[in-house]
Coordinates of C-alpha atoms in Angstrom, one line a residue:
M1 CA 103.2 78.2 122.6
G2 CA 103.6 81.6 121.1
V3 CA 104.5 85.1 121.5
A4 CA 102.6 88.4 122.1
L5 CA 101.8 90.7 119.3
A6 CA 105.1 91.4 117.7
A7 CA 103.9 94.5 116.0
F8 CA 103.7 96.2 119.4
L9 CA 107.0 94.9 120.9
P10 CA 109.6 97.4 121.9
Q11 CA 112.3 97.6 119.3
I12 CA 115.0 96.2 121.5
S13 CA 117.9 94.8 119.6
A14 CA 121.1 93.1 120.8
T15 CA 122.9 95.7 118.8
G16 CA 122.0 99.2 117.8
G17 CA 122.2 100.7 114.4
S18 CA 120.0 102.6 111.9
P19 CA 117.6 100.5 109.7
S20 CA 118.2 100.0 106.1
R21 CA 116.6 102.2 103.5
F22 CA 113.8 99.7 102.7
H23 CA 112.9 99.4 106.4
Q24 CA 113.1 103.1 106.9
Q25 CA 110.5 103.6 104.1
Q26 CA 108.2 101.0 105.7
H27 CA 108.5 102.4 109.2
R28 CA 105.3 103.5 110.9
R29 CA 105.2 106.7 112.9
P30 CA 104.4 106.4 116.6
R31 CA 100.9 107.5 117.4
R32 CA 100.1 110.1 120.0
A33 CA 97.7 109.5 122.9
S34 CA 94.2 110.8 122.4
R35 CA 92.5 113.5 124.4
L36 CA 89.2 112.2 123.1
V37 CA 87.0 109.7 125.0
P38 CA 88.1 106.1 124.2
F39 CA 85.8 103.1 124.1
R40 CA 84.7 102.0 127.5
E41 CA 83.6 98.5 128.4
D42 CA 80.0 99.6 129.0
D43 CA 79.9 100.9 125.4
D44 CA 80.4 97.4 124.1
D45 CA 78.0 94.5 124.0
S46 CA 78.5 91.2 125.8
S47 CA 79.6 89.4 122.7
A48 CA 82.7 91.6 122.4
S49 CA 84.1 90.9 125.9
S50 CA 85.6 87.8 127.3
S51 CA 87.5 86.9 130.4
A52 CA 91.1 86.0 129.8
R53 CA 92.1 82.4 130.8
P54 CA 95.7 81.3 131.5
E55 CA 95.7 78.9 128.5
D56 CA 94.8 81.9 126.2
H57 CA 98.0 83.6 127.0
P58 CA 100.4 83.6 124.1
Y59 CA 103.1 81.9 126.2
F60 CA 101.0 79.1 127.7
F61 CA 102.4 75.7 127.0
S62 CA 99.9 73.9 124.8
D63 CA 100.0 70.1 125.1
E64 CA 98.2 69.9 121.8
I65 CA 101.1 71.6 120.0
E66 CA 103.6 69.6 122.0
R67 CA 102.2 66.3 120.7
A68 CA 102.7 67.3 117.1
D69 CA 105.0 64.3 116.4
G70 CA 107.8 65.1 114.0
A71 CA 106.3 68.4 112.9
L72 CA 107.7 71.9 113.3
R73 CA 105.8 74.2 115.7
F74 CA 104.9 77.7 114.7
F75 CA 103.2 80.7 116.2
A76 CA 101.6 83.4 114.0
T77 CA 101.2 86.7 115.8
C78 CA 98.4 89.1 115.0
A79 CA 96.5 92.1 116.3
P80 CA 94.3 91.3 119.3
G81 CA 90.8 90.6 117.9
L82 CA 91.9 88.9 114.7
E83 CA 92.9 85.6 116.1
D84 CA 89.9 83.7 114.7
V85 CA 90.6 85.3 111.2
V86 CA 94.2 84.2 111.2
A87 CA 93.2 80.7 112.4
A88 CA 90.7 80.4 109.5
E89 CA 93.5 81.5 107.1
L90 CA 95.8 78.8 108.4
R91 CA 93.1 76.1 108.1
A92 CA 92.3 77.2 104.6
S93 CA 93.4 75.0 101.7
S94 CA 96.0 77.6 100.6
I95 CA 98.0 76.9 103.8
G96 CA 96.7 73.7 105.3
A97 CA 98.2 74.0 108.8
H98 CA 97.6 71.3 111.5
S99 CA 96.8 71.6 115.2
V100 CA 95.5 75.1 114.8
K101 CA 94.6 76.7 118.1
T102 CA 93.9 80.3 118.9
G103 CA 95.7 82.1 121.7
S104 CA 96.0 85.7 122.8
S105 CA 97.4 87.9 120.0
G106 CA 98.2 84.9 117.8
V107 CA 97.6 81.4 116.7
Y108 CA 99.5 78.2 117.3
F109 CA 99.9 75.7 114.5
S110 CA 102.2 72.9 113.3
G111 CA 103.4 71.5 110.0
S112 CA 106.4 71.2 107.8
W113 CA 108.6 73.8 106.2
H114 CA 106.2 73.9 103.4
T115 CA 103.5 74.9 105.8
G116 CA 105.7 77.7 107.2
F117 CA 106.5 79.0 103.8
L118 CA 102.8 79.0 102.8
A119 CA 101.8 80.8 106.0
N120 CA 104.3 83.6 105.2
L121 CA 103.1 83.8 101.6
W122 CA 99.3 83.6 102.1
S123 CA 98.4 85.0 105.5
R124 CA 97.0 88.5 105.0
C125 CA 96.1 89.2 108.6
A126 CA 99.1 87.8 110.6
V127 CA 102.0 90.0 111.6
R128 CA 104.8 87.5 112.0
V129 CA 105.4 83.7 111.7
L130 CA 107.7 82.4 114.3
Q131 CA 109.2 78.9 114.4
L132 CA 109.9 77.4 117.8
I133 CA 113.5 76.1 118.3
A134 CA 113.7 75.5 122.0
A135 CA 111.5 75.4 125.1
A136 CA 112.2 74.8 128.8
D137 CA 110.9 75.3 132.4
L138 CA 113.5 77.5 134.1
R139 CA 112.5 76.0 137.5
S140 CA 113.5 72.5 136.4
S141 CA 116.5 70.7 137.9
R142 CA 118.5 71.4 134.8
Y143 CA 118.3 75.2 135.0
G144 CA 116.8 76.0 138.4
Q145 CA 119.9 75.1 140.4
R146 CA 122.2 77.2 138.3
S147 CA 123.1 80.9 138.9
D148 CA 121.6 82.3 135.7
P149 CA 118.8 80.1 134.3
V150 CA 118.0 82.4 131.3
Y151 CA 121.6 82.6 130.2
N152 CA 122.1 78.9 130.5
F153 CA 118.9 78.1 128.7
V154 CA 119.8 80.2 125.7
K155 CA 123.4 79.0 125.6
D156 CA 122.3 75.3 125.6
A157 CA 119.1 75.8 123.6
V158 CA 120.5 74.8 120.2
D159 CA 123.8 74.2 118.3
W160 CA 124.6 77.8 117.7
K161 CA 127.5 77.0 115.4
T162 CA 125.1 75.3 113.0
L163 CA 122.6 78.2 113.1
V164 CA 125.1 81.1 112.9
V165 CA 128.1 79.9 111.0
A166 CA 127.5 80.3 107.2
G167 CA 129.4 77.9 105.0
N168 CA 132.9 76.4 105.3
R169 CA 134.7 79.7 105.4
G170 CA 133.5 80.4 108.9
K171 CA 131.6 83.6 108.1
L172 CA 129.0 84.3 110.8
R173 CA 125.4 85.3 110.1
S174 CA 124.2 88.4 111.9
F175 CA 121.6 87.9 114.6
S176 CA 119.4 90.1 116.7
I177 CA 117.0 89.3 119.5
H178 CA 113.8 90.6 121.0
S179 CA 112.3 89.5 124.3
R180 CA 109.1 89.9 126.3
V181 CA 108.8 89.0 130.0
W182 CA 105.6 88.3 132.0
D183 CA 105.6 87.3 135.6
C184 CA 109.0 85.7 135.5
S185 CA 110.8 85.2 138.8
E186 CA 114.2 85.1 137.1
V187 CA 114.0 88.2 135.0
S188 CA 111.6 91.2 135.2
N189 CA 113.0 93.4 132.5
T190 CA 113.0 92.8 128.8
M191 CA 116.3 94.6 128.2
V192 CA 118.0 92.5 130.8
A193 CA 116.6 89.3 129.1
C194 CA 117.9 90.5 125.8
T195 CA 121.3 91.2 127.2
R196 CA 121.6 87.8 128.9
A197 CA 120.4 86.1 125.7
K198 CA 122.9 88.0 123.5
D199 CA 125.8 87.2 125.9
A200 CA 124.8 83.6 126.0
I201 CA 124.9 83.3 122.1
C202 CA 128.1 85.2 121.8
D203 CA 129.8 83.1 124.5
A204 CA 128.6 79.9 122.8
L205 CA 130.1 81.1 119.5
R206 CA 133.3 82.1 121.1
D207 CA 133.7 78.6 122.6
C208 CA 133.2 76.9 119.2
C209 CA 134.5 79.5 116.7
G210 CA 137.7 80.7 118.3
G211 CA 136.4 83.9 119.7
K212 CA 134.7 85.2 116.6
R213 CA 131.6 87.4 117.0
P214 CA 129.1 88.1 114.2
D215 CA 128.8 91.6 112.7
P216 CA 125.9 93.6 114.2
P217 CA 122.9 94.0 111.9
D218 CA 121.4 97.3 111.0
A219 CA 118.1 96.5 112.8
Y220 CA 116.2 93.5 114.2
D221 CA 114.4 92.8 110.9
A222 CA 117.5 93.3 108.9
A223 CA 119.4 90.5 110.7
D224 CA 120.1 87.2 109.0
L225 CA 118.8 85.4 112.1
P226 CA 116.1 87.4 114.0
L227 CA 115.3 85.6 117.3
F228 CA 112.6 86.1 119.9
L229 CA 112.8 85.0 123.5
S230 CA 109.6 84.8 125.6
L231 CA 109.6 84.4 129.4
Y232 CA 106.2 83.7 130.9
R233 CA 105.9 82.3 134.5
D234 CA 109.4 80.8 134.3
K235 CA 108.5 79.1 131.0
A236 CA 111.1 80.0 128.4
L237 CA 110.5 79.8 124.6
L238 CA 113.0 80.6 121.9
Y239 CA 111.9 81.3 118.3
R240 CA 113.3 82.0 114.9
D241 CA 111.4 84.8 113.2
M242 CA 110.7 83.7 109.6
S243 CA 109.1 86.9 108.6
G244 CA 111.6 89.5 109.8
T245 CA 109.8 92.6 108.7
S246 CA 106.2 92.6 109.8
L247 CA 103.9 90.9 107.3
H248 CA 101.7 93.9 106.9
M249 CA 104.5 95.5 104.9
R250 CA 103.5 93.9 101.7
G251 CA 106.1 95.6 99.5
Y252 CA 103.8 97.8 97.4
R253 CA 104.0 100.8 99.7
D254 CA 107.1 102.9 100.3
A255 CA 105.4 106.0 101.7
M256 CA 102.1 106.5 103.5
H257 CA 99.7 109.0 105.1
K258 CA 100.2 109.3 108.8
A259 CA 96.7 107.9 109.4
S260 CA 97.0 104.9 107.0
L261 CA 95.5 101.7 108.3
N262 CA 97.7 98.7 108.9
E263 CA 97.4 96.4 105.9
A264 CA 97.0 93.3 108.0
I265 CA 94.2 94.9 110.0
A266 CA 92.5 96.1 106.8
A267 CA 92.6 92.6 105.4
G268 CA 91.3 91.2 108.7
I269 CA 88.3 93.5 108.6
L270 CA 87.6 92.7 104.9
T271 CA 87.7 89.0 105.8
M272 CA 85.4 89.4 108.8
A273 CA 83.0 91.3 106.4
G274 CA 82.9 88.2 104.1
W275 CA 84.8 89.8 101.2
N276 CA 87.2 86.9 101.0
D277 CA 84.7 84.2 101.7
K278 CA 85.6 82.2 98.5
F279 CA 89.1 81.5 99.8
V280 CA 88.6 81.9 103.6
P281 CA 85.0 80.9 104.3
G282 CA 83.0 81.2 107.5
F283 CA 82.8 85.0 107.9
G284 CA 80.2 87.6 106.9
T285 CA 77.4 85.6 108.5
F286 CA 75.9 88.8 109.8
N287 CA 75.6 90.4 106.4
K288 CA 72.1 90.9 105.1
N289 CA 72.9 91.9 101.6
V290 CA 73.5 88.3 100.5
G291 CA 74.0 88.0 96.7
G292 CA 74.0 91.8 96.3
G293 CA 77.0 91.8 93.9
R294 CA 80.7 92.6 94.4
V295 CA 80.7 96.4 94.9
L296 CA 82.9 97.7 97.7
M297 CA 83.0 101.3 98.6
D298 CA 85.2 103.4 101.0
P299 CA 83.9 107.0 101.1
M300 CA 87.0 108.1 103.2
C301 CA 89.6 105.8 101.6
G302 CA 92.7 107.9 102.3
S303 CA 95.6 106.0 100.7
G304 CA 93.3 103.2 99.7
T305 CA 94.4 100.3 102.1
F306 CA 90.9 98.8 102.1
L307 CA 90.6 99.0 98.3
I308 CA 94.1 97.6 97.5
E309 CA 93.7 94.7 99.9
A310 CA 90.2 94.0 98.6
A311 CA 91.6 93.9 95.0
L312 CA 94.4 91.5 96.1
M313 CA 91.7 89.2 97.6
A314 CA 89.5 89.4 94.5
L315 CA 92.4 88.3 92.3
N316 CA 93.7 85.8 94.9
I317 CA 97.1 87.3 94.9
A318 CA 99.3 86.0 97.7
P319 CA 100.5 89.1 99.6
G320 CA 103.9 87.5 100.3
L321 CA 104.7 87.4 96.6
L322 CA 105.1 91.2 96.6
R323 CA 107.9 91.2 99.2
P324 CA 111.5 91.4 98.0
R325 CA 113.3 89.2 100.6
W326 CA 112.9 87.0 103.7
P327 CA 115.4 86.2 106.5
F328 CA 114.9 82.5 106.2
M329 CA 116.6 82.6 102.8
K330 CA 119.9 82.9 104.7
W331 CA 119.3 80.0 107.1
H332 CA 121.3 76.8 107.1
D333 CA 118.2 74.7 106.6
Y334 CA 116.6 76.8 104.0
D335 CA 115.1 74.7 101.2
K336 CA 115.3 76.8 98.1
M337 CA 113.5 74.3 95.9
E338 CA 110.6 74.0 98.4
W339 CA 110.3 77.8 98.5
K340 CA 110.2 78.1 94.7
L341 CA 107.5 75.5 94.6
C342 CA 105.4 77.4 97.0
C343 CA 105.8 80.6 95.0
K344 CA 105.0 78.8 91.8
E345 CA 101.8 77.4 93.3
A346 CA 100.8 80.8 94.6
T347 CA 101.4 82.4 91.2
E348 CA 99.3 79.8 89.5
A349 CA 96.5 80.3 92.0
Q350 CA 95.7 83.8 90.9
V351 CA 92.3 84.3 89.2
K352 CA 90.7 86.9 87.0
A353 CA 88.7 89.7 88.5
P354 CA 84.9 88.9 88.7
R355 CA 82.8 90.7 86.1
D356 CA 80.7 92.5 88.7
L357 CA 83.7 93.6 90.8
Q358 CA 83.8 97.3 91.5
L359 CA 86.0 99.1 94.0
L360 CA 84.9 102.6 94.7
G361 CA 87.0 105.0 96.7
N362 CA 86.7 108.7 97.6
D363 CA 88.8 111.1 99.7
L364 CA 88.9 114.8 100.3
H365 CA 92.7 115.0 100.1
E366 CA 94.3 114.7 96.6
G367 CA 97.7 113.8 98.0
S368 CA 96.2 110.6 99.7
L369 CA 94.6 109.6 96.4
L370 CA 97.9 110.0 94.6
L371 CA 99.5 107.6 97.1
C372 CA 96.6 105.3 96.6
T373 CA 97.0 105.3 92.8
R374 CA 100.8 104.8 93.0
D375 CA 100.5 101.9 95.5
A376 CA 97.7 100.2 93.5
K377 CA 99.9 100.4 90.4
R378 CA 102.8 98.8 92.2
A379 CA 100.4 96.1 93.5
G380 CA 99.1 95.5 90.0
V381 CA 95.5 96.4 90.8
E382 CA 95.2 100.0 89.6
H383 CA 92.8 99.1 86.8
L384 CA 90.2 97.9 89.3
L385 CA 89.9 101.1 91.4
R386 CA 87.5 104.0 90.7
L387 CA 88.6 107.0 92.7
S388 CA 87.0 110.3 93.3
C389 CA 88.3 113.4 95.1
E390 CA 85.3 115.0 96.9
D391 CA 84.1 115.9 100.3
C392 CA 82.1 113.1 101.7
R393 CA 79.0 115.3 101.7
R394 CA 79.3 115.9 98.0
Y395 CA 80.4 112.5 96.8
V396 CA 77.9 110.6 94.8
P397 CA 78.9 107.0 94.1
P398 CA 78.3 105.9 90.5
V399 CA 76.5 102.7 91.7
C400 CA 75.0 101.4 94.9
P401 CA 77.5 99.5 97.0
S402 CA 76.9 96.0 98.4
L403 CA 79.6 96.4 101.1
V404 CA 81.0 99.5 102.7
T405 CA 84.2 99.5 104.8
V406 CA 85.4 102.8 106.2
N407 CA 88.0 103.9 108.7
P408 CA 87.1 107.5 109.5
P409 CA 89.5 109.7 111.5
W410 CA 89.1 109.2 115.2
G411 CA 91.6 111.7 116.6
N412 CA 94.2 109.3 118.0
R413 CA 95.9 109.1 114.7
L414 CA 95.4 112.6 113.4
N415 CA 95.5 114.6 116.6
E416 CA 92.4 116.5 115.5
E417 CA 90.1 118.4 117.8
E418 CA 86.7 116.8 118.7
P419 CA 84.3 119.5 117.2
S420 CA 85.6 119.0 113.7
L421 CA 85.5 115.2 114.0
I422 CA 81.9 115.4 115.3
A423 CA 80.9 117.2 112.1
T424 CA 82.8 114.6 110.1
Y425 CA 81.0 111.7 111.7
M426 CA 77.6 113.4 111.3
A427 CA 78.3 114.0 107.6
L428 CA 79.4 110.3 107.3
G429 CA 76.2 109.1 108.9
R430 CA 74.1 111.2 106.5
F431 CA 76.1 109.9 103.5
L432 CA 75.7 106.3 104.6
K433 CA 71.9 106.6 105.0
Q434 CA 71.5 108.3 101.7
Y435 CA 73.9 106.3 99.4
S436 CA 74.3 102.9 101.1
S437 CA 70.8 101.6 101.0
R438 CA 70.6 97.8 101.5
A439 CA 74.4 97.7 102.0
D440 CA 76.3 96.1 104.9
V441 CA 78.5 98.8 106.5
Y442 CA 81.6 98.1 108.6
V443 CA 83.1 101.1 110.5
L444 CA 86.3 101.0 112.4
S445 CA 86.3 103.5 115.2
G446 CA 88.5 104.2 118.2
N447 CA 86.1 106.6 120.0
S448 CA 82.6 105.8 121.2
T449 CA 81.6 109.5 121.5
L450 CA 82.3 110.0 117.8
T451 CA 80.6 106.8 116.8
R452 CA 77.4 108.0 118.3
Q453 CA 77.4 110.9 115.9
L454 CA 76.6 108.5 113.1
Q455 CA 73.2 108.3 114.7
M456 CA 72.9 104.6 113.7
K457 CA 72.6 101.5 115.8
A458 CA 75.2 98.8 115.3
D459 CA 74.0 95.2 114.8
R460 CA 77.3 93.8 116.0
K461 CA 80.6 95.0 117.6
W462 CA 84.0 93.4 117.6
P463 CA 87.0 94.7 119.7
I464 CA 90.2 95.1 117.7
T465 CA 93.5 96.7 119.0
V466 CA 95.0 99.1 116.4
G467 CA 98.4 100.5 117.2
G468 CA 97.8 100.0 120.9
F469 CA 94.4 101.7 120.9
D470 CA 91.2 99.9 121.9
C471 CA 88.9 100.1 118.9
R472 CA 85.6 98.6 117.7
L473 CA 84.6 97.2 114.4
L474 CA 80.9 98.1 114.0
H475 CA 78.5 96.5 111.6
Y476 CA 75.4 98.3 110.3
Y477 CA 72.8 97.4 107.8
I478 CA 71.3 100.4 106.0
L479 CA 67.6 100.0 105.5
P480 CA 66.1 101.3 102.3
P481 CA 64.4 104.7 102.6
K482 CA 60.7 104.9 103.2
T483 CA 59.4 106.1 99.8
S484 CA 56.3 108.2 100.1
S485 CA 54.5 109.0 96.8
V486 CA 52.5 112.1 95.9
E487 CA 49.5 112.0 93.6
A488 CA 50.4 114.1 90.6
R489 CA 47.1 115.8 89.8
G490 CA 46.6 116.4 86.1
S491 CA 48.9 113.7 84.9
G492 CA 47.4 110.7 86.7
G493 CA 50.9 109.4 87.7
K494 CA 52.9 109.3 90.9
V495 CA 56.2 111.0 91.7
S496 CA 58.6 109.7 94.3
A497 CA 59.4 112.4 96.9
I498 CA 62.6 110.6 97.7
A499 CA 63.8 110.7 94.1
I500 CA 62.8 114.3 93.7
S501 CA 64.6 115.3 96.9
F502 CA 67.7 113.6 95.6
D503 CA 67.4 115.7 92.4
L504 CA 67.0 118.9 94.4
Q505 CA 70.0 118.1 96.5
Q506 CA 72.1 117.5 93.4
A507 CA 70.9 120.8 92.0
S508 CA 71.8 122.7 95.1
L509 CA 75.4 121.5 94.8
T510 CA 75.9 123.5 91.6
S511 CA 74.0 126.5 92.7
P512 CA 76.2 129.6 93.1
F513 CA 74.0 130.7 96.0
W514 CA 74.6 127.6 98.0
T515 CA 78.3 127.2 97.2
S516 CA 79.1 130.9 97.9
A517 CA 77.5 130.5 101.3
G518 CA 79.3 127.3 102.1
V519 CA 76.1 125.3 102.4
E520 CA 76.3 121.6 101.7
A521 CA 73.5 119.4 100.3
G522 CA 73.3 117.5 103.5
D523 CA 72.6 120.7 105.5
L524 CA 69.2 121.0 103.7
G525 CA 68.0 117.7 105.2
V526 CA 66.6 114.9 103.2
E527 CA 63.2 115.1 104.8
A528 CA 62.9 118.9 104.4
V529 CA 63.8 118.8 100.7
G530 CA 61.6 115.8 100.2
V531 CA 58.6 117.7 101.6
F532 CA 59.3 120.7 99.5
A533 CA 59.7 118.6 96.4
S534 CA 56.4 116.9 97.1
L535 CA 54.8 120.4 97.6
T536 CA 56.4 121.7 94.4
F537 CA 55.3 118.8 92.2
S538 CA 51.8 118.5 93.6
R539 CA 51.1 122.1 92.8
S540 CA 53.0 122.5 89.6
S541 CA 51.3 119.4 88.1
A542 CA 47.9 121.0 88.4
S543 CA 48.8 123.8 86.0
S544 CA 51.2 121.7 83.8
P545 CA 49.9 120.0 80.7
A546 CA 49.2 116.4 81.1
S547 CA 51.8 115.5 78.5
D548 CA 54.7 116.9 80.7
S549 CA 57.0 114.1 81.7
T550 CA 58.4 113.6 85.2
K551 CA 61.8 114.5 84.0
S552 CA 60.7 117.9 82.8
R553 CA 59.1 118.6 86.2
A554 CA 62.3 117.4 87.9
R555 CA 64.2 120.0 85.8
A556 CA 61.8 122.7 86.8
A557 CA 62.2 121.7 90.5
S558 CA 65.9 121.7 90.1
R559 CA 65.7 125.2 88.7
V560 CA 63.8 126.3 91.8
A561 CA 66.5 124.9 94.1
S562 CA 69.3 126.5 92.1
L563 CA 67.7 130.0 92.3
M564 CA 66.8 129.8 96.0
P565 CA 68.9 132.1 98.3
P566 CA 71.2 130.4 100.9
P567 CA 69.1 129.3 103.9
A568 CA 69.6 131.1 107.2
L569 CA 66.3 129.8 108.6
P570 CA 65.1 126.6 110.2
P571 CA 63.6 123.9 107.9
P572 CA 59.9 125.0 108.3
L573 CA 60.7 128.6 107.4
L574 CA 63.0 127.4 104.7
L575 CA 60.1 125.5 103.1
F576 CA 58.0 128.6 103.3
A577 CA 60.7 130.7 101.7
A578 CA 61.3 128.1 99.0
S579 CA 57.6 128.0 98.2
S580 CA 57.4 131.8 97.9
A581 CA 60.4 131.8 95.6
A582 CA 58.8 129.2 93.4
A583 CA 55.5 131.1 93.3
S584 CA 57.3 134.3 92.3
F585 CA 58.7 132.5 89.2
G586 CA 55.3 131.3 88.3
W587 CA 56.0 127.7 88.9
L588 CA 53.4 127.2 91.7

């Protein structure tokens, strides 16, 4: 029993009103439809597609959950594609939920209030945690023979006086309600379902409270009692929303870039990549860089969602500890001591950062990095991040990463034109091949045409829905480069062409000729520069004294690259021009 992804629900409230300042700051902008080519089913492998079954629907009645004797029943919503991750979180020792079963866009589970509190505190990938308070079949004799089954179900579902009336003074808690309707013969419109449910609650309160009505809340997630009604094939389920505000709003971010990745999805990707395997085991089985250290890199980090979430995981900081308030704190059955105990346990569970932990981030836009720094500071993880403001084609990571997670722009979020994005993906592909040797790379993309510009073959694909867009999480393993050696005549040693080509590319970045012409290091081509480096060293070593070191020859080759004019020729002619230039200086 559950509910469809709450993050994508229409914001329909029983009352109108503008959200509070906190929720305005956390609000995500709506995303525009893309003119680019989305992922098609034939772009995906068979492992990423599955046929939907009735029992997988979030509103299917699960007998397994129904039989949880004496236990509360919950449903944790999530982005489609992250159900297994959320289920693993709920089974982990930090939460310890029972009767965990995945559905569509969420996971069913049962337990006590302690379990529900822990799910809100510790789940990094869920969107909301809902607690079931009533369920019924609208076609049963109790409701099917009455004029308005939905109205009567809601009115008789619970003792509304107990839920809504606060204290002995008769003050009423504010409430709001959302609904979703699938294939229901009684109601076909979510707004109609919301209106009937609201009228039923107000009429029930009028009957027991002398005509009093609660004050309207500012918004759904600002209400004291946020409710959710689901109607699926004449099965009615009524929930209390424990989370109120979506759980991806951790509390450390009050402003964001328009293309920022949802924190819950970022945490889900990191978990699938095996980054959080110490606390949520069972993922990252496809990784090939096992035991390669704890170095995470995001070459297009934006406002740093991957990096901050990775830091919170490394320190085992419960994301719910960063949030300022919860709606269940105003409920009649709220156990304050139990909540304090859960928070105390979560605080004591924090660990120190591993010695080999390094979180590397780079982005072209300085404003995004300023947001990243500010948010990391508010989350208490600023000291773990190493940020750089460079174009991806110029960024040189200080160390080789063991894991790369990147969410490059894919048009839908930024409304960019396809030609510029194609160049971006080509540059990203070159960067990954050059600086991510022996690393496991996870790329989130919403466009198959752009993904092909990486010119790499994915080992594995997983479908994930991001903001209503059909995306793929792609796994690559970057093989080490093939190192060809050149016999250095006169010195008796060998010089790595790959290492020399790297030095030449680094020199070209600082050359006034290259930069004035707008030529990037990647435009030279690793192979072309490598061949030229081999040619340069094999010839220069014959006339150089045997005592010359490899470093001195590398400096000489760098000098060649820095003095070369900007290339306007294809690679073969470029090599000829480079060789001629080197000879004119007397280095060949």
